[in-house]
mmCIF file of C-alpha atoms and ligand atoms in Angstrom:
data_model
loop_
_atom_site.group_PDB
_atom_site.id
_atom_site.type_symbol
_atom_site.label_atom_id
_atom_site.label_comp_id
_atom_site.label_asym_id
_atom_site.label_seq_id
_atom_site.Cartn_x
_atom_site.Cartn_y
_atom_site.Cartn_z
ATOM 1 C CA MET A 248 28.416 208.727 -18.426
ATOM 2 C CA GLN A 249 30.207 212.120 -18.557
ATOM 3 C CA LEU A 250 28.368 215.406 -18.714
ATOM 4 C CA VAL A 251 29.838 218.453 -20.052
ATOM 5 C CA VAL A 252 27.193 221.460 -19.940
ATOM 6 C CA LEU A 253 26.918 223.434 -22.792
ATOM 7 C CA GLY A 254 24.260 226.140 -22.203
ATOM 8 C CA SER A 255 23.091 226.715 -18.890
ATOM 9 C CA GLY A 256 21.073 229.398 -19.930
ATOM 10 C CA ALA A 257 17.407 230.489 -20.788
ATOM 11 C CA SER A 258 15.508 232.363 -23.835
ATOM 12 C CA VAL A 259 17.084 235.681 -22.725
ATOM 13 C CA PHE A 260 20.834 236.549 -24.223
ATOM 14 C CA HIS A 261 23.105 235.966 -21.290
ATOM 15 C CA ALA A 262 26.994 236.719 -21.674
ATOM 16 C CA GLN A 263 28.107 233.910 -19.427
ATOM 17 C CA ARG A 264 25.198 231.469 -20.277
ATOM 18 C CA ALA A 265 24.381 230.249 -23.757
ATOM 19 C CA SER A 266 20.763 228.501 -24.273
ATOM 20 C CA ALA A 267 20.012 225.202 -23.611
ATOM 21 C CA GLY A 268 22.633 222.189 -24.451
ATOM 22 C CA PHE A 269 24.400 219.668 -22.448
ATOM 23 C CA TRP A 270 26.778 217.158 -24.164
ATOM 24 C CA LEU A 271 26.681 213.318 -22.655
ATOM 25 C CA GLN A 272 28.906 210.816 -23.232
ATOM 26 C CA THR A 273 27.689 207.229 -22.706
ATOM 27 C CA GLU A 274 28.547 203.816 -23.135
ATOM 28 C CA ALA A 275 26.432 203.166 -26.427
ATOM 29 C CA GLY A 276 27.487 206.991 -27.552
ATOM 30 C CA SER A 277 27.324 210.356 -27.366
ATOM 31 C CA ILE A 278 24.557 212.764 -27.554
ATOM 32 C CA LEU A 279 23.690 215.672 -27.690
ATOM 33 C CA LEU A 280 20.889 217.235 -25.153
ATOM 34 C CA ASP A 281 18.570 219.997 -27.005
ATOM 35 C CA CYS A 282 20.187 222.217 -29.503
ATOM 36 C CA SER A 283 20.060 225.805 -29.120
ATOM 37 C CA ALA A 284 21.411 228.250 -31.248
ATOM 38 C CA ASP A 285 24.168 228.365 -29.217
ATOM 39 C CA ALA A 286 24.919 224.918 -28.893
ATOM 40 C CA PRO A 287 26.577 223.926 -32.261
ATOM 41 C CA HIS A 288 29.329 226.664 -31.287
ATOM 42 C CA ARG A 289 29.774 225.611 -28.170
ATOM 43 C CA MET A 290 30.482 222.065 -28.826
ATOM 44 C CA ALA A 291 33.448 223.135 -30.836
ATOM 45 C CA GLU A 292 34.489 225.298 -28.166
ATOM 46 C CA GLU A 293 34.770 222.555 -25.969
ATOM 47 C CA ASP A 294 36.885 220.575 -28.160
ATOM 48 C CA LEU A 295 34.012 218.162 -28.194
ATOM 49 C CA ASP A 296 33.946 215.205 -30.932
ATOM 50 C CA TRP A 297 30.719 216.745 -32.779
ATOM 51 C CA PRO A 298 31.257 215.145 -36.218
ATOM 52 C CA ASN A 299 30.984 211.992 -34.971
ATOM 53 C CA LEU A 300 27.946 212.995 -32.465
ATOM 54 C CA ASP A 301 25.602 209.538 -32.509
ATOM 55 C CA ALA A 302 22.297 211.275 -31.471
ATOM 56 C CA ILE A 303 20.543 214.594 -30.629
ATOM 57 C CA TRP A 304 17.461 214.886 -27.863
ATOM 58 C CA ILE A 305 15.039 217.666 -28.530
ATOM 59 C CA SER A 306 12.560 217.895 -25.726
ATOM 60 C CA HIS A 307 10.101 221.045 -27.413
ATOM 61 C CA LEU A 308 10.001 223.444 -29.671
ATOM 62 C CA HIS A 309 10.566 226.609 -28.181
ATOM 63 C CA LEU A 310 14.049 228.010 -29.849
ATOM 64 C CA ASP A 311 16.193 228.219 -27.081
ATOM 65 C CA HIS A 312 16.084 224.239 -27.371
ATOM 66 C CA CYS A 313 16.165 223.444 -30.981
ATOM 67 C CA ALA A 314 17.042 226.662 -33.457
ATOM 68 C CA GLY A 315 20.500 225.097 -33.284
ATOM 69 C CA LEU A 316 19.420 221.879 -35.544
ATOM 70 C CA ALA A 317 19.474 223.159 -39.126
ATOM 71 C CA PRO A 318 22.884 224.827 -38.614
ATOM 72 C CA PHE A 319 24.194 221.814 -37.139
ATOM 73 C CA LEU A 320 23.492 219.885 -40.337
ATOM 74 C CA PHE A 321 24.305 222.207 -42.619
ATOM 75 C CA GLY A 322 27.513 222.800 -41.225
ATOM 76 C CA LEU A 323 28.226 219.188 -40.777
ATOM 77 C CA LYS A 324 27.711 218.737 -44.684
ATOM 78 C CA TRP A 325 30.655 221.120 -44.806
ATOM 79 C CA THR A 326 32.862 219.810 -42.489
ATOM 80 C CA PRO A 327 36.494 218.236 -43.575
ATOM 81 C CA GLY A 328 36.266 214.409 -43.585
ATOM 82 C CA ILE A 329 32.629 214.327 -43.264
ATOM 83 C CA ASN A 330 32.416 212.090 -46.189
ATOM 84 C CA GLN A 331 33.833 209.054 -44.382
ATOM 85 C CA ARG A 332 31.328 208.971 -41.819
ATOM 86 C CA LYS A 333 29.334 206.035 -42.195
ATOM 87 C CA LYS A 334 27.288 205.817 -39.014
ATOM 88 C CA PRO A 335 23.698 206.996 -38.644
ATOM 89 C CA LEU A 336 22.865 210.374 -37.002
ATOM 90 C CA THR A 337 19.658 210.020 -34.601
ATOM 91 C CA ILE A 338 17.163 212.817 -33.871
ATOM 92 C CA VAL A 339 14.695 212.158 -31.484
ATOM 93 C CA GLY A 340 12.331 213.813 -29.563
ATOM 94 C CA CYS A 341 8.897 215.934 -29.291
ATOM 95 C CA THR A 342 6.435 215.871 -32.258
ATOM 96 C CA GLY A 343 7.239 219.319 -34.965
ATOM 97 C CA ILE A 344 10.972 218.826 -35.325
ATOM 98 C CA GLU A 345 10.665 217.375 -39.026
ATOM 99 C CA LYS A 346 8.140 219.993 -39.904
ATOM 100 C CA LEU A 347 10.267 222.691 -38.963
ATOM 101 C CA LEU A 348 13.726 221.502 -40.147
ATOM 102 C CA ARG A 349 11.759 220.823 -43.584
ATOM 103 C CA ALA A 350 10.408 224.441 -43.204
ATOM 104 C CA ILE A 351 13.532 225.854 -43.120
ATOM 105 C CA ASN A 352 15.080 223.378 -45.734
ATOM 106 C CA ASP A 353 12.329 223.991 -48.147
ATOM 107 C CA ALA A 354 12.820 228.098 -47.487
ATOM 108 C CA HIS A 355 16.322 227.491 -49.588
ATOM 109 C CA ASP A 356 16.798 224.247 -50.726
ATOM 110 C CA TYR A 357 19.850 223.714 -48.130
ATOM 111 C CA LYS A 358 19.506 220.157 -48.646
ATOM 112 C CA LEU A 359 19.774 219.365 -44.818
ATOM 113 C CA PHE A 360 18.533 215.939 -45.367
ATOM 114 C CA ASP A 361 21.257 215.176 -47.984
ATOM 115 C CA GLN A 362 24.232 213.999 -46.049
ATOM 116 C CA PRO A 363 27.245 211.356 -46.583
ATOM 117 C CA PHE A 364 25.595 209.552 -43.831
ATOM 118 C CA PRO A 365 22.124 208.162 -42.783
ATOM 119 C CA LEU A 366 19.884 210.552 -41.137
ATOM 120 C CA ALA A 367 17.079 209.347 -39.158
ATOM 121 C CA ILE A 368 14.449 211.355 -37.366
ATOM 122 C CA LYS A 369 12.341 210.126 -34.714
ATOM 123 C CA GLU A 370 9.174 212.078 -33.141
ATOM 124 C CA LEU A 371 8.163 210.417 -29.626
ATOM 125 C CA SER A 372 4.185 211.622 -28.863
ATOM 126 C CA ALA A 373 3.727 212.897 -25.660
ATOM 127 C CA SER A 374 2.119 210.664 -22.971
ATOM 128 C CA ASP A 375 1.047 211.182 -19.401
ATOM 129 C CA ALA A 376 2.794 207.530 -18.869
ATOM 130 C CA ALA A 377 6.333 207.013 -19.348
ATOM 131 C CA PHE A 378 7.646 205.147 -21.800
ATOM 132 C CA GLY A 379 10.509 203.259 -23.317
ATOM 133 C CA PHE A 380 12.755 203.464 -26.176
ATOM 134 C CA GLU A 381 16.315 203.490 -27.533
ATOM 135 C CA LEU A 382 18.207 206.610 -28.229
ATOM 136 C CA ILE A 383 20.924 204.857 -30.047
ATOM 137 C CA PRO A 384 21.039 201.276 -30.200
ATOM 138 C CA GLY A 385 21.806 199.649 -26.562
ATOM 139 C CA LEU A 386 20.946 202.649 -24.868
ATOM 140 C CA ASN A 387 17.619 202.345 -22.641
ATOM 141 C CA CYS A 388 15.744 205.733 -22.113
ATOM 142 C CA GLU A 389 12.552 206.725 -21.137
ATOM 143 C CA ALA A 390 10.331 210.105 -21.958
ATOM 144 C CA LEU A 391 7.297 211.757 -20.248
ATOM 145 C CA SER A 392 5.495 214.625 -20.783
ATOM 146 C CA THR A 393 5.866 217.995 -18.834
ATOM 147 C CA PRO A 394 3.343 220.373 -17.874
ATOM 148 C CA HIS A 395 5.259 223.338 -20.196
ATOM 149 C CA ARG A 396 3.961 222.584 -23.832
ATOM 150 C CA ALA A 397 2.065 220.273 -25.417
ATOM 151 C CA GLU A 398 4.699 218.583 -26.886
ATOM 152 C CA SER A 399 7.377 218.584 -24.379
ATOM 153 C CA LEU A 400 9.109 215.917 -23.163
ATOM 154 C CA ALA A 401 11.631 214.799 -19.841
ATOM 155 C CA ILE A 402 14.321 212.081 -21.134
ATOM 156 C CA ARG A 403 15.515 209.381 -18.373
ATOM 157 C CA ILE A 404 18.900 207.691 -19.546
ATOM 158 C CA SER A 405 20.767 204.958 -18.038
ATOM 159 C CA ASP A 406 23.793 202.799 -19.411
ATOM 160 C CA GLY A 407 25.614 200.709 -17.273
ATOM 161 C CA THR A 408 27.569 203.268 -15.273
ATOM 162 C CA GLY A 409 24.607 205.477 -14.103
ATOM 163 C CA ALA A 410 21.309 207.154 -14.590
ATOM 164 C CA LEU A 411 20.262 210.722 -15.432
ATOM 165 C CA VAL A 412 16.889 212.841 -15.908
ATOM 166 C CA TYR A 413 16.716 215.722 -18.128
ATOM 167 C CA THR A 414 13.586 217.454 -17.289
ATOM 168 C CA SER A 415 14.284 220.542 -19.674
ATOM 169 C CA ASP A 416 11.681 223.265 -19.108
ATOM 170 C CA THR A 417 8.992 222.417 -17.016
ATOM 171 C CA GLY A 418 6.150 223.002 -14.483
ATOM 172 C CA TYR A 419 5.496 221.633 -11.101
ATOM 173 C CA SER A 420 4.743 217.964 -11.427
ATOM 174 C CA GLU A 421 5.082 215.010 -8.856
ATOM 175 C CA ALA A 422 4.999 212.904 -11.910
ATOM 176 C CA VAL A 423 8.298 214.419 -12.893
ATOM 177 C CA ALA A 424 9.722 214.032 -9.407
ATOM 178 C CA GLU A 425 8.322 210.134 -9.593
ATOM 179 C CA PHE A 426 10.129 210.078 -13.018
ATOM 180 C CA ALA A 427 13.439 211.158 -11.655
ATOM 181 C CA ARG A 428 13.202 209.177 -8.743
ATOM 182 C CA ASP A 429 16.545 207.751 -7.049
ATOM 183 C CA VAL A 430 18.796 208.928 -10.254
ATOM 184 C CA ASP A 431 22.194 209.716 -10.006
ATOM 185 C CA LEU A 432 22.138 213.075 -11.751
ATOM 186 C CA LEU A 433 18.869 215.291 -12.326
ATOM 187 C CA ILE A 434 19.540 218.172 -14.647
ATOM 188 C CA LEU A 435 16.432 219.942 -13.459
ATOM 189 C CA GLU A 436 15.359 223.757 -14.664
ATOM 190 C CA CYS A 437 15.045 226.577 -12.611
ATOM 191 C CA SER A 438 14.168 229.470 -14.516
ATOM 192 C CA PHE A 439 13.141 231.964 -11.706
ATOM 193 C CA TYR A 440 14.337 232.219 -8.144
ATOM 194 C CA ARG A 441 10.671 233.509 -6.702
ATOM 195 C CA ASP A 442 7.755 235.154 -8.045
ATOM 196 C CA LYS A 443 7.557 233.149 -10.946
ATOM 197 C CA PRO A 444 5.582 234.818 -13.887
ATOM 198 C CA THR A 445 4.373 231.584 -15.236
ATOM 199 C CA PRO A 446 3.051 228.150 -13.886
ATOM 200 C CA LYS A 447 4.901 226.518 -16.926
ATOM 201 C CA HIS A 448 8.459 226.831 -15.374
ATOM 202 C CA LEU A 449 9.722 226.018 -12.095
ATOM 203 C CA GLU A 450 11.039 229.035 -8.993
ATOM 204 C CA LEU A 451 13.372 227.439 -6.478
ATOM 205 C CA ALA A 452 10.985 226.452 -4.173
ATOM 206 C CA ASP A 453 9.235 224.143 -6.478
ATOM 207 C CA ALA A 454 12.486 222.845 -7.890
ATOM 208 C CA MET A 455 13.286 221.869 -4.498
ATOM 209 C CA ARG A 456 10.035 219.817 -3.737
ATOM 210 C CA ILE A 457 10.933 217.900 -7.059
ATOM 211 C CA ALA A 458 14.367 217.418 -5.270
ATOM 212 C CA GLN A 459 12.328 216.536 -2.067
ATOM 213 C CA ARG A 460 10.537 213.764 -3.618
ATOM 214 C CA ALA A 461 13.098 212.693 -6.060
ATOM 215 C CA GLN A 462 16.090 212.266 -3.847
ATOM 216 C CA PRO A 463 18.805 212.522 -6.672
ATOM 217 C CA ARG A 464 22.474 211.835 -5.999
ATOM 218 C CA GLN A 465 23.035 214.678 -7.348
ATOM 219 C CA LEU A 466 20.913 218.378 -8.808
ATOM 220 C CA LEU A 467 22.166 220.088 -11.394
ATOM 221 C CA LEU A 468 19.878 223.457 -11.456
ATOM 222 C CA THR A 469 20.122 225.008 -15.190
ATOM 223 C CA HIS A 470 17.853 227.046 -17.365
ATOM 224 C CA LEU A 471 18.784 230.060 -15.529
ATOM 225 C CA TYR A 472 17.452 233.831 -16.251
ATOM 226 C CA ARG A 473 19.368 237.003 -15.484
ATOM 227 C CA GLU A 474 17.831 237.070 -12.177
ATOM 228 C CA TRP A 475 19.706 234.545 -10.563
ATOM 229 C CA ASP A 476 22.929 236.649 -11.034
ATOM 230 C CA GLN A 477 22.371 238.186 -7.710
ATOM 231 C CA VAL A 478 21.671 235.347 -6.081
ATOM 232 C CA ASP A 479 23.924 232.282 -4.159
ATOM 233 C CA LEU A 480 22.008 229.772 -5.474
ATOM 234 C CA GLU A 481 23.180 226.879 -4.018
ATOM 235 C CA ARG A 482 23.261 228.361 -0.595
ATOM 236 C CA GLU A 483 19.511 229.156 -1.026
ATOM 237 C CA ALA A 484 18.613 225.586 -2.465
ATOM 238 C CA GLN A 485 20.378 223.887 0.839
ATOM 239 C CA LYS A 486 17.893 225.823 2.859
ATOM 240 C CA LEU A 487 14.858 224.080 1.300
ATOM 241 C CA TRP A 488 17.108 220.464 0.297
ATOM 242 C CA ASN A 489 19.921 219.257 2.405
ATOM 243 C CA GLY A 490 21.040 217.075 -0.620
ATOM 244 C CA ASN A 491 23.835 217.804 -3.431
ATOM 245 C CA THR A 492 22.566 220.953 -5.149
ATOM 246 C CA ILE A 493 24.816 222.336 -7.876
ATOM 247 C CA GLN A 494 24.062 225.691 -10.024
ATOM 248 C CA ALA A 495 24.628 224.830 -13.548
ATOM 249 C CA GLN A 496 27.785 226.840 -15.459
ATOM 250 C CA ASP A 497 28.408 226.731 -19.073
ATOM 251 C CA GLY A 498 31.742 224.631 -19.135
ATOM 252 C CA LEU A 499 31.089 222.484 -16.817
ATOM 253 C CA ARG A 500 31.692 218.876 -16.719
ATOM 254 C CA ARG A 501 30.441 216.106 -14.207
ATOM 255 C CA GLU A 502 31.307 212.284 -14.201
ATOM 256 C CA ILE A 503 27.788 210.500 -13.796
ATOM 257 C CA THR A 504 28.113 207.307 -11.453
ATOM 258 C CA LYS A 505 26.101 204.907 -9.386
ATOM 259 C CA THR A 506 25.315 204.914 -6.340
ATOM 260 C CA ARG A 507 22.571 203.841 -3.795
ATOM 261 C CA ALA A 508 23.049 200.213 -4.306
ATOM 262 C CA GLU A 509 27.012 200.889 -4.582
ATOM 263 C CA ASP A 510 26.820 203.066 -1.825
ATOM 264 C CA GLU A 511 24.643 200.796 0.448
ATOM 265 C CA SER A 512 26.721 198.379 -0.298
ATOM 266 C CA ALA A 513 30.045 199.662 0.651
ATOM 267 C CA ARG A 514 28.320 200.853 3.710
ATOM 268 C CA ALA A 515 27.331 197.182 4.437
ATOM 269 C CA ASN A 516 31.063 196.338 4.373
ATOM 270 C CA GLY A 517 31.992 199.189 6.393
ATOM 271 C CA GLU A 518 33.648 201.144 3.763
ATOM 272 C CA SER A 519 33.084 204.933 3.956
ATOM 273 C CA GLY A 520 34.951 207.195 1.968
ATOM 274 C CA ASP A 521 33.423 210.279 3.458
ATOM 275 C CA GLU A 522 34.376 209.368 7.255
ATOM 276 C CA PRO A 523 37.634 209.284 9.048
ATOM 277 C CA ALA A 524 38.844 205.342 8.949
HETATM 278 ZN ZN1 LIG B 604 13.651 227.393 -22.185
HETATM 279 ZN ZN1 LIG B 605 10.477 226.025 -23.117
#
């Protein structure tokens, strides 16, 4: 899988950080993880093939995660060549997405649902037990409720090349840590450095406790408010967990590849890329 960070910021505007959005290219197709108001423009800016996007995942209804949905559907209608598109676009995520889209649509009869290709919306009820579904045919995913909003969900995605968890916004949760155990990439919110004003987000110490339990191969900390501008995030993270922590930046690209099984068999065979031969 390939990841492109579209927005590493949160709900308060930041000159270098758009609000939430992550492009994911999987073996089964392309996915947008959360769609802030900034995300459609950021996909164009990153020269991604957004007119052929296969699926959109919406974690919850805070506007820094879903406010770009209606503009994206509106823009798609007027995209040159879109009439040739026949494959479906699927929007999957928390409960309430369809109500939100219909309310916007009906306010001005935008005809957001009249597209030249099939448009499907699937809402998943929040559940304390992880449950499986296919975001696009052939792509195995799981969802788990998070302690942020009644409807908020984390997602785990696995294809033949690797496994990823995107928590989106969350408070501290051992269930979320278990859900992310041993993934190749954990995209974890880390809204605040310390003294967080709410239990419904994470500060650095919480995020690193989750990393300790989950032991991801790589940890990408995102949803960064402006207080992070004055902090060396990766250095502070290293003090609390000695794994591989990356500070999310808009435009960052990462290849997500497998891991432990491969690493361990390579080790057993005496192949180690990191040590001198
Ligand atoms: Zn948010
Ligand atoms: Zn939120």
